[in-house]
C-alpha cells in the first residue's frame, strides 16, 4: 500500500548495483537461521501436573533491541480443562533468550536455547510448555507453471532471473533466483484480463519497523487492485495486513510465515465486464490463497484500492510496489483464463 513512511530501519545493507546487475553480496543475509535463530515458529506440548500432554505452538516475533514478543498457545483439543494462551517477552542474551512475563493471570519464566523453548509457571502447581523450533514452508513454493502459462519471472536456484518482462531495470537480481525491489514500482509489459497468478515473495528482516513500515510492498492487478505484501507475522489480521485486499477485505486468519521465509500468493482474478457499448456491467472479483490457505473466495471489488489507478478496464498490467523496503520476488507466472461465471 502506498503511504508515507515514518521511519525505516534495515538490518542489512545492499551495495550499489548497476541496473539489472547480479547482486554480489553474500546470501547469508537472507538465511533466517543465520540472521536470527530465535525468530519464527515452535511446536511441542503443554505439560500440566496430573494431565495428559496437550499439543502447543508458539510464535517468536523480533521487535528490535534484542527483544521479542513471544505468543504461546495450546492447540484446540475438545477435553482440555484449561487452554492457556499467553504472551510474554523474550530478551536475547549471550546464553540464549530469557523469557518472562505475566499472562493469563500467571507469572511465566523460561528460555530458548539451541532451538528448544521451555516456558513454565513460576509455581509448583503450574504447567510447562516444551517446544522446538520448526521451519514452515508454503505448500505451493516452487510451483511449476502449467503448459501455456506466461512466465513473468523465471526461477532457477543459483541463477539470476530474466527480468525482461518488467519495465523497471533498477530492480536487482540475485543469484538465488530472486528479483529485489529497487527504485520505483515495476510493471509487467503485458496486460491481462481474467488470469491465474502464482507469485512468491520474501519479506526482509526489519525488527524495528512497525505496521506499514515493516516489509511493505504489494501486487496490483490491472494496476488497480492490491493484495497486500507486508510483514504481518503473528498479528491479528486487519484490512492493511498481508493477505488483505487492501482496505476492502480482511483476511479471516493470519496465514503469514516469518520474515525471510519464501511465501506464496496463488490468485485467480476475474476482470470487470463491459457491454457491447463499452459500459461496465460487472465488477471484478478475486480469489486469494496465501501460503496455501484460502483467504478470499470470489471477493467482489467495487473500486480501486489505495494507490491504484481509477476506473475499470478489460485488461491491465501487474504492478509490484516499491514502498522503500527490500522485498524480493521469484517464480512469477500467469495463466490467462476465460472465466464464464
Tab-separated table of C-alpha atoms in Angstrom:
chain	number	residue	atom	x	y	z
A	1	UNK	CA	0.000	0.000	0.000
A	2	UNK	CA	1.339	3.429	-0.871
A	3	UNK	CA	1.776	5.536	2.238
A	4	UNK	CA	4.444	7.849	3.601
A	5	UNK	CA	6.923	6.022	5.795
A	6	UNK	CA	7.584	7.478	9.221
A	7	UNK	CA	10.914	5.700	9.588
A	8	UNK	CA	12.801	2.777	8.134
A	9	UNK	CA	15.455	0.536	9.672
A	10	UNK	CA	17.019	-2.205	7.590
A	11	UNK	CA	19.358	-4.644	9.292
A	12	UNK	CA	21.346	-5.430	6.181
A	13	UNK	CA	22.830	-3.077	3.604
A	14	UNK	CA	22.814	-3.815	-0.103
A	15	UNK	CA	25.699	-2.390	-2.157
A	16	UNK	CA	25.004	-0.142	-5.129
A	17	UNK	CA	24.385	-2.089	-8.322
A	18	UNK	CA	24.129	-1.071	-11.926
A	19	UNK	CA	20.678	-1.661	-13.469
A	20	UNK	CA	19.783	-5.335	-13.796
A	21	UNK	CA	23.196	-6.325	-12.378
A	22	UNK	CA	23.530	-9.543	-10.406
A	23	UNK	CA	23.954	-8.694	-6.723
A	24	UNK	CA	27.296	-9.983	-5.500
A	25	UNK	CA	26.764	-9.748	-1.737
A	26	UNK	CA	26.632	-12.819	0.492
A	27	UNK	CA	23.261	-14.553	0.550
A	28	UNK	CA	23.719	-15.241	4.282
A	29	UNK	CA	21.709	-12.057	4.858
A	30	UNK	CA	18.666	-13.927	3.512
A	31	UNK	CA	19.097	-17.042	5.704
A	32	UNK	CA	16.659	-16.797	8.663
A	33	UNK	CA	18.684	-19.136	10.878
A	34	UNK	CA	21.832	-17.075	10.348
A	35	UNK	CA	20.119	-13.701	10.680
A	36	UNK	CA	18.004	-14.570	13.739
A	37	UNK	CA	17.931	-18.173	15.019
A	38	UNK	CA	15.189	-17.386	17.575
A	39	UNK	CA	12.534	-15.837	15.318
A	40	UNK	CA	9.724	-17.980	13.966
A	41	UNK	CA	7.541	-20.972	14.774
A	42	UNK	CA	7.786	-23.539	17.557
A	43	UNK	CA	5.826	-26.734	18.170
A	44	UNK	CA	5.584	-29.103	21.106
A	45	UNK	CA	3.434	-29.783	24.159
A	46	UNK	CA	1.897	-28.192	27.206
A	47	UNK	CA	2.551	-30.335	30.267
A	48	UNK	CA	0.391	-29.895	33.368
A	49	UNK	CA	0.589	-31.816	36.639
A	50	UNK	CA	-1.751	-34.820	36.566
A	51	UNK	CA	-2.864	-34.227	32.978
A	52	UNK	CA	-2.046	-35.706	29.589
A	53	UNK	CA	0.221	-33.595	27.342
A	54	UNK	CA	-1.612	-31.157	25.067
A	55	UNK	CA	-0.278	-30.061	21.638
A	56	UNK	CA	1.016	-26.496	21.684
A	57	UNK	CA	2.736	-24.000	19.428
A	58	UNK	CA	4.401	-20.599	19.636
A	59	UNK	CA	5.431	-17.640	17.525
A	60	UNK	CA	8.528	-15.588	18.335
A	61	UNK	CA	8.427	-12.118	16.777
A	62	UNK	CA	11.527	-9.884	16.697
A	63	UNK	CA	10.840	-6.319	17.867
A	64	UNK	CA	14.338	-4.812	17.863
A	65	UNK	CA	16.951	-4.096	20.555
A	66	UNK	CA	17.264	-7.830	21.318
A	67	UNK	CA	13.630	-8.005	22.478
A	68	UNK	CA	10.901	-10.322	21.227
A	69	UNK	CA	7.172	-10.840	21.570
A	70	UNK	CA	6.512	-14.494	22.379
A	71	UNK	CA	2.996	-15.864	21.835
A	72	UNK	CA	2.333	-19.397	23.088
A	73	UNK	CA	-0.921	-21.342	22.994
A	74	UNK	CA	-2.350	-24.830	23.184
A	75	UNK	CA	-3.997	-26.238	20.084
A	76	UNK	CA	-7.721	-26.948	20.117
A	77	UNK	CA	-8.495	-30.169	21.976
A	78	UNK	CA	-12.108	-30.880	22.955
A	79	UNK	CA	-11.455	-32.090	26.518
A	80	UNK	CA	-8.727	-29.680	27.660
A	81	UNK	CA	-9.518	-28.494	31.186
A	82	UNK	CA	-7.757	-25.182	30.599
A	83	UNK	CA	-6.289	-23.794	27.405
A	84	UNK	CA	-3.593	-21.241	28.188
A	85	UNK	CA	-2.829	-18.622	25.574
A	86	UNK	CA	-0.030	-16.434	26.797
A	87	UNK	CA	2.027	-13.515	25.524
A	88	UNK	CA	5.335	-12.816	27.244
A	89	UNK	CA	8.626	-11.062	26.481
A	90	UNK	CA	11.882	-12.564	25.306
A	91	UNK	CA	15.268	-10.895	25.780
A	92	UNK	CA	18.288	-12.108	23.872
A	93	UNK	CA	21.461	-12.666	25.898
A	94	UNK	CA	24.832	-14.340	25.341
A	95	UNK	CA	23.411	-17.529	26.877
A	96	UNK	CA	20.257	-17.613	24.746
A	97	UNK	CA	16.875	-15.953	25.157
A	98	UNK	CA	15.325	-15.387	28.575
A	99	UNK	CA	11.521	-15.454	28.779
A	100	UNK	CA	9.464	-13.652	31.403
A	101	UNK	CA	6.096	-12.007	31.872
A	102	UNK	CA	2.624	-12.083	33.386
A	103	UNK	CA	-0.135	-13.544	31.204
A	104	UNK	CA	-3.427	-15.417	31.712
A	105	UNK	CA	-3.303	-14.419	35.382
A	106	UNK	CA	0.001	-16.221	35.974
A	107	UNK	CA	3.701	-15.362	36.085
A	108	UNK	CA	5.815	-17.157	33.492
A	109	UNK	CA	9.542	-17.693	33.051
A	110	UNK	CA	11.739	-19.738	30.748
A	111	UNK	CA	14.304	-19.667	27.984
A	112	UNK	CA	15.068	-20.526	24.376
A	113	UNK	CA	18.391	-22.182	23.684
A	114	UNK	CA	19.688	-24.336	20.812
A	115	UNK	CA	16.262	-24.414	19.163
A	116	UNK	CA	14.353	-25.534	22.274
A	117	UNK	CA	11.852	-23.435	24.217
A	118	UNK	CA	10.756	-24.025	27.797
A	119	UNK	CA	8.214	-21.728	29.468
A	120	UNK	CA	6.792	-22.561	32.873
A	121	UNK	CA	4.542	-21.061	35.510
A	122	UNK	CA	6.508	-19.728	38.455
A	123	UNK	CA	4.639	-22.037	40.825
A	124	UNK	CA	4.937	-25.693	41.749
A	125	UNK	CA	1.315	-26.213	40.684
A	126	UNK	CA	1.765	-24.687	37.240
A	127	UNK	CA	2.313	-26.183	33.811
A	128	UNK	CA	5.208	-26.110	31.372
A	129	UNK	CA	5.462	-25.537	27.639
A	130	UNK	CA	8.182	-27.617	25.970
A	131	UNK	CA	8.612	-26.756	22.290
A	132	UNK	CA	11.177	-26.891	19.487
A	133	UNK	CA	11.916	-24.558	16.572
A	134	UNK	CA	10.386	-25.521	13.213
A	135	UNK	CA	10.703	-24.045	9.724
A	136	UNK	CA	7.353	-23.971	7.933
A	137	UNK	CA	7.120	-23.749	4.151
A	138	UNK	CA	4.318	-22.853	1.793
A	139	UNK	CA	2.952	-25.967	0.054
A	140	UNK	CA	2.991	-24.108	-3.276
A	141	UNK	CA	6.549	-22.745	-3.078
A	142	UNK	CA	8.379	-23.627	-6.278
A	143	UNK	CA	5.140	-24.448	-8.132
A	144	UNK	CA	5.866	-25.000	-11.826
A	145	UNK	CA	3.880	-23.072	-14.438
A	146	UNK	CA	1.319	-25.134	-16.357
A	147	UNK	CA	1.553	-25.596	-20.099
A	148	UNK	CA	0.750	-22.372	-21.903
A	149	UNK	CA	1.385	-20.112	-18.893
A	150	UNK	CA	3.304	-16.860	-19.357
A	151	UNK	CA	6.464	-16.872	-17.255
A	152	UNK	CA	6.939	-13.338	-15.949
A	153	UNK	CA	9.905	-14.087	-13.685
A	154	UNK	CA	11.548	-17.484	-14.228
A	155	UNK	CA	13.016	-19.185	-11.189
A	156	UNK	CA	16.061	-21.401	-11.127
A	157	UNK	CA	18.135	-21.834	-7.980
A	158	UNK	CA	21.626	-20.485	-8.444
A	159	UNK	CA	20.730	-18.363	-11.471
A	160	UNK	CA	19.772	-14.709	-11.717
A	161	UNK	CA	16.261	-14.360	-13.162
A	162	UNK	CA	15.421	-12.922	-16.566
A	163	UNK	CA	13.685	-9.591	-15.844
A	164	UNK	CA	12.814	-8.740	-19.448
A	165	UNK	CA	9.035	-8.997	-18.848
A	166	UNK	CA	9.248	-5.978	-16.496
A	167	UNK	CA	9.634	-2.285	-17.250
A	168	UNK	CA	11.903	-1.177	-14.368
A	169	UNK	CA	15.548	-2.131	-14.843
A	170	UNK	CA	16.623	-0.608	-11.499
A	171	UNK	CA	15.314	-3.635	-9.608
A	172	UNK	CA	18.097	-6.014	-8.611
A	173	UNK	CA	18.592	-9.659	-9.473
A	174	UNK	CA	20.157	-12.127	-7.028
A	175	UNK	CA	21.939	-15.410	-7.584
A	176	UNK	CA	19.278	-17.216	-5.527
A	177	UNK	CA	16.875	-16.625	-8.412
A	178	UNK	CA	15.060	-13.626	-6.937
A	179	UNK	CA	14.340	-10.051	-8.000
A	180	UNK	CA	14.563	-7.338	-5.312
A	181	UNK	CA	12.557	-4.128	-5.130
A	182	UNK	CA	14.521	-1.174	-6.461
A	183	UNK	CA	13.660	2.469	-7.074
A	184	UNK	CA	10.094	2.890	-8.246
A	185	UNK	CA	7.276	0.446	-8.954
A	186	UNK	CA	7.667	-2.313	-11.531
A	187	UNK	CA	5.018	-3.114	-14.155
A	188	UNK	CA	4.675	-6.049	-16.495
A	189	UNK	CA	4.988	-5.136	-20.143
A	190	UNK	CA	1.993	-7.363	-20.884
A	191	UNK	CA	-1.603	-6.722	-19.880
A	192	UNK	CA	-4.055	-9.269	-18.512
A	193	UNK	CA	-7.785	-9.745	-18.061
A	194	UNK	CA	-9.034	-12.958	-16.449
A	195	UNK	CA	-5.929	-14.572	-15.020
A	196	UNK	CA	-4.441	-17.008	-12.552
A	197	UNK	CA	-1.272	-15.658	-10.922
A	198	UNK	CA	1.393	-17.508	-8.959
A	199	UNK	CA	3.896	-15.289	-7.168
A	200	UNK	CA	6.465	-15.885	-4.423
A	201	UNK	CA	7.791	-13.174	-2.126
A	202	UNK	CA	10.222	-12.837	0.759
A	203	UNK	CA	9.812	-10.183	3.451
A	204	UNK	CA	13.061	-8.608	4.768
A	205	UNK	CA	14.100	-8.744	8.415
A	206	UNK	CA	13.162	-5.326	9.846
A	207	UNK	CA	12.616	-5.861	13.592
A	208	UNK	CA	12.487	-2.150	14.440
A	209	UNK	CA	9.676	-1.446	11.994
A	210	UNK	CA	6.019	-1.366	12.955
A	211	UNK	CA	2.797	-1.619	10.992
A	212	UNK	CA	3.105	-0.407	7.399
A	213	UNK	CA	6.815	0.343	7.954
A	214	UNK	CA	7.763	-3.324	8.119
A	215	UNK	CA	8.477	-5.189	4.887
A	216	UNK	CA	5.887	-3.351	2.804
A	217	UNK	CA	5.186	-3.956	-0.878
A	218	UNK	CA	2.154	-5.118	-2.836
A	219	UNK	CA	0.972	-6.745	-6.049
A	220	UNK	CA	-1.580	-4.784	-8.071
A	221	UNK	CA	-3.883	-6.437	-10.587
A	222	UNK	CA	-4.545	-4.271	-13.655
A	223	UNK	CA	-2.556	-1.546	-11.835
A	224	UNK	CA	-5.652	-1.054	-9.628
A	225	UNK	CA	-6.398	-3.759	-7.044
A	226	UNK	CA	-3.846	-4.677	-4.378
A	227	UNK	CA	-3.440	-7.849	-2.368
A	228	UNK	CA	-1.083	-6.568	0.327
A	229	UNK	CA	2.507	-7.713	0.861
A	230	UNK	CA	3.701	-6.900	4.392
A	231	UNK	CA	5.363	-8.390	7.451
A	232	UNK	CA	2.201	-9.292	9.367
A	233	UNK	CA	3.597	-12.411	11.034
A	234	UNK	CA	1.926	-13.073	14.384
A	235	UNK	CA	-0.572	-10.198	14.155
A	236	UNK	CA	-4.348	-10.201	14.367
A	237	UNK	CA	-5.111	-9.540	10.675
A	238	UNK	CA	-6.619	-6.239	9.623
A	239	UNK	CA	-7.551	-4.619	6.327
A	240	UNK	CA	-3.994	-3.376	5.741
A	241	UNK	CA	-2.150	-6.590	6.559
A	242	UNK	CA	-0.636	-9.252	4.358
A	243	UNK	CA	-3.374	-11.307	2.733
A	244	UNK	CA	-5.835	-8.403	2.741
A	245	UNK	CA	-7.364	-6.865	-0.351
A	246	UNK	CA	-6.141	-3.503	0.823
A	247	UNK	CA	-8.842	-1.707	2.826
A	248	UNK	CA	-11.513	-3.851	1.121
A	249	UNK	CA	-11.360	-7.360	2.621
A	250	UNK	CA	-9.748	-8.528	5.879
A	251	UNK	CA	-8.094	-11.982	5.976
A	252	UNK	CA	-10.153	-14.338	8.196
A	253	UNK	CA	-6.948	-15.880	9.592
A	254	UNK	CA	-3.263	-14.998	9.686
A	255	UNK	CA	-1.545	-17.284	7.165
A	256	UNK	CA	1.799	-15.452	7.164
A	257	UNK	CA	5.215	-17.010	7.594
A	258	UNK	CA	8.079	-15.255	9.421
A	259	UNK	CA	10.286	-12.709	7.651
A	260	UNK	CA	12.960	-14.198	5.349
A	261	UNK	CA	10.641	-17.135	4.543
A	262	UNK	CA	9.502	-17.613	0.961
A	263	UNK	CA	5.745	-17.066	0.891
A	264	UNK	CA	3.268	-17.621	-1.924
A	265	UNK	CA	0.262	-15.931	-3.427
A	266	UNK	CA	-1.968	-18.058	-5.659
A	267	UNK	CA	-4.673	-15.802	-7.026
A	268	UNK	CA	-7.489	-16.033	-9.563
A	269	UNK	CA	-8.765	-12.704	-10.867
A	270	UNK	CA	-11.854	-12.157	-12.989
A	271	UNK	CA	-11.732	-8.851	-14.835
A	272	UNK	CA	-14.677	-6.442	-14.927
A	273	UNK	CA	-17.236	-6.976	-17.658
A	274	UNK	CA	-18.492	-4.472	-20.205
A	275	UNK	CA	-21.481	-4.212	-22.526
A	276	UNK	CA	-21.165	-4.055	-26.302
A	277	UNK	CA	-21.353	-0.276	-25.939
A	278	UNK	CA	-18.368	-0.249	-23.584
A	279	UNK	CA	-20.290	0.404	-20.370
A	280	UNK	CA	-19.156	-1.506	-17.296
A	281	UNK	CA	-21.706	-4.198	-16.410
A	282	UNK	CA	-19.983	-6.259	-13.685
A	283	UNK	CA	-17.349	-5.594	-11.036
A	284	UNK	CA	-14.171	-7.683	-10.911
A	285	UNK	CA	-13.727	-10.397	-8.307
A	286	UNK	CA	-10.700	-12.103	-6.825
A	287	UNK	CA	-9.896	-15.383	-5.038
A	288	UNK	CA	-6.740	-15.304	-2.909
A	289	UNK	CA	-4.656	-18.042	-1.321
A	290	UNK	CA	-1.687	-17.117	0.876
A	291	UNK	CA	0.743	-19.947	1.619
A	292	UNK	CA	-1.878	-22.469	0.553
A	293	UNK	CA	-4.603	-21.036	2.813
A	294	UNK	CA	-7.687	-19.665	1.059
A	295	UNK	CA	-8.408	-16.208	2.481
A	296	UNK	CA	-10.883	-14.748	-0.018
A	297	UNK	CA	-13.164	-16.508	-2.482
A	298	UNK	CA	-14.760	-14.523	-5.296
A	299	UNK	CA	-14.416	-11.301	-3.361
A	300	UNK	CA	-16.112	-8.534	-5.329
A	301	UNK	CA	-14.041	-5.392	-5.818
A	302	UNK	CA	-16.158	-2.284	-6.295
A	303	UNK	CA	-13.373	0.300	-6.521
A	304	UNK	CA	-9.617	0.641	-6.866
A	305	UNK	CA	-7.541	0.141	-3.747
A	306	UNK	CA	-5.372	2.958	-2.370
A	307	UNK	CA	-2.544	3.740	-4.787
A	308	UNK	CA	-4.294	2.088	-7.727
A	309	UNK	CA	-5.463	3.722	-10.927
A	310	UNK	CA	-9.080	4.801	-11.074
A	311	UNK	CA	-11.714	3.356	-13.378
A	312	UNK	CA	-12.348	-0.116	-14.759
A	313	UNK	CA	-10.565	-1.695	-17.719
A	314	UNK	CA	-10.783	-5.020	-19.526
A	315	UNK	CA	-7.026	-5.562	-19.333
A	316	UNK	CA	-4.111	-4.055	-17.444
A	317	UNK	CA	-0.590	-4.842	-16.209
A	318	UNK	CA	0.545	-6.316	-12.942
A	319	UNK	CA	2.408	-3.860	-10.735
A	320	UNK	CA	4.831	-4.720	-7.943
A	321	UNK	CA	5.099	-1.884	-5.464
A	322	UNK	CA	8.193	-0.090	-4.221
A	323	UNK	CA	7.447	1.068	-0.684
A	324	UNK	CA	11.093	1.563	0.295
A	325	UNK	CA	11.633	-1.967	1.607
A	326	UNK	CA	13.912	-4.629	0.039
A	327	UNK	CA	11.186	-7.212	-0.557
A	328	UNK	CA	12.219	-9.952	-3.005
A	329	UNK	CA	10.135	-11.824	-5.580
A	330	UNK	CA	10.645	-15.023	-7.547
A	331	UNK	CA	8.817	-17.626	-9.649
A	332	UNK	CA	6.083	-15.398	-11.065
A	333	UNK	CA	3.853	-16.788	-13.789
A	334	UNK	CA	0.398	-16.058	-15.148
A	335	UNK	CA	-2.146	-18.281	-16.851
A	336	UNK	CA	-4.682	-16.440	-18.970
A	337	UNK	CA	-8.253	-17.592	-18.330
A	338	UNK	CA	-11.720	-17.125	-19.765
A	339	UNK	CA	-13.992	-17.272	-16.714
A	340	UNK	CA	-17.632	-17.689	-17.717
A	341	UNK	CA	-19.252	-17.103	-14.321
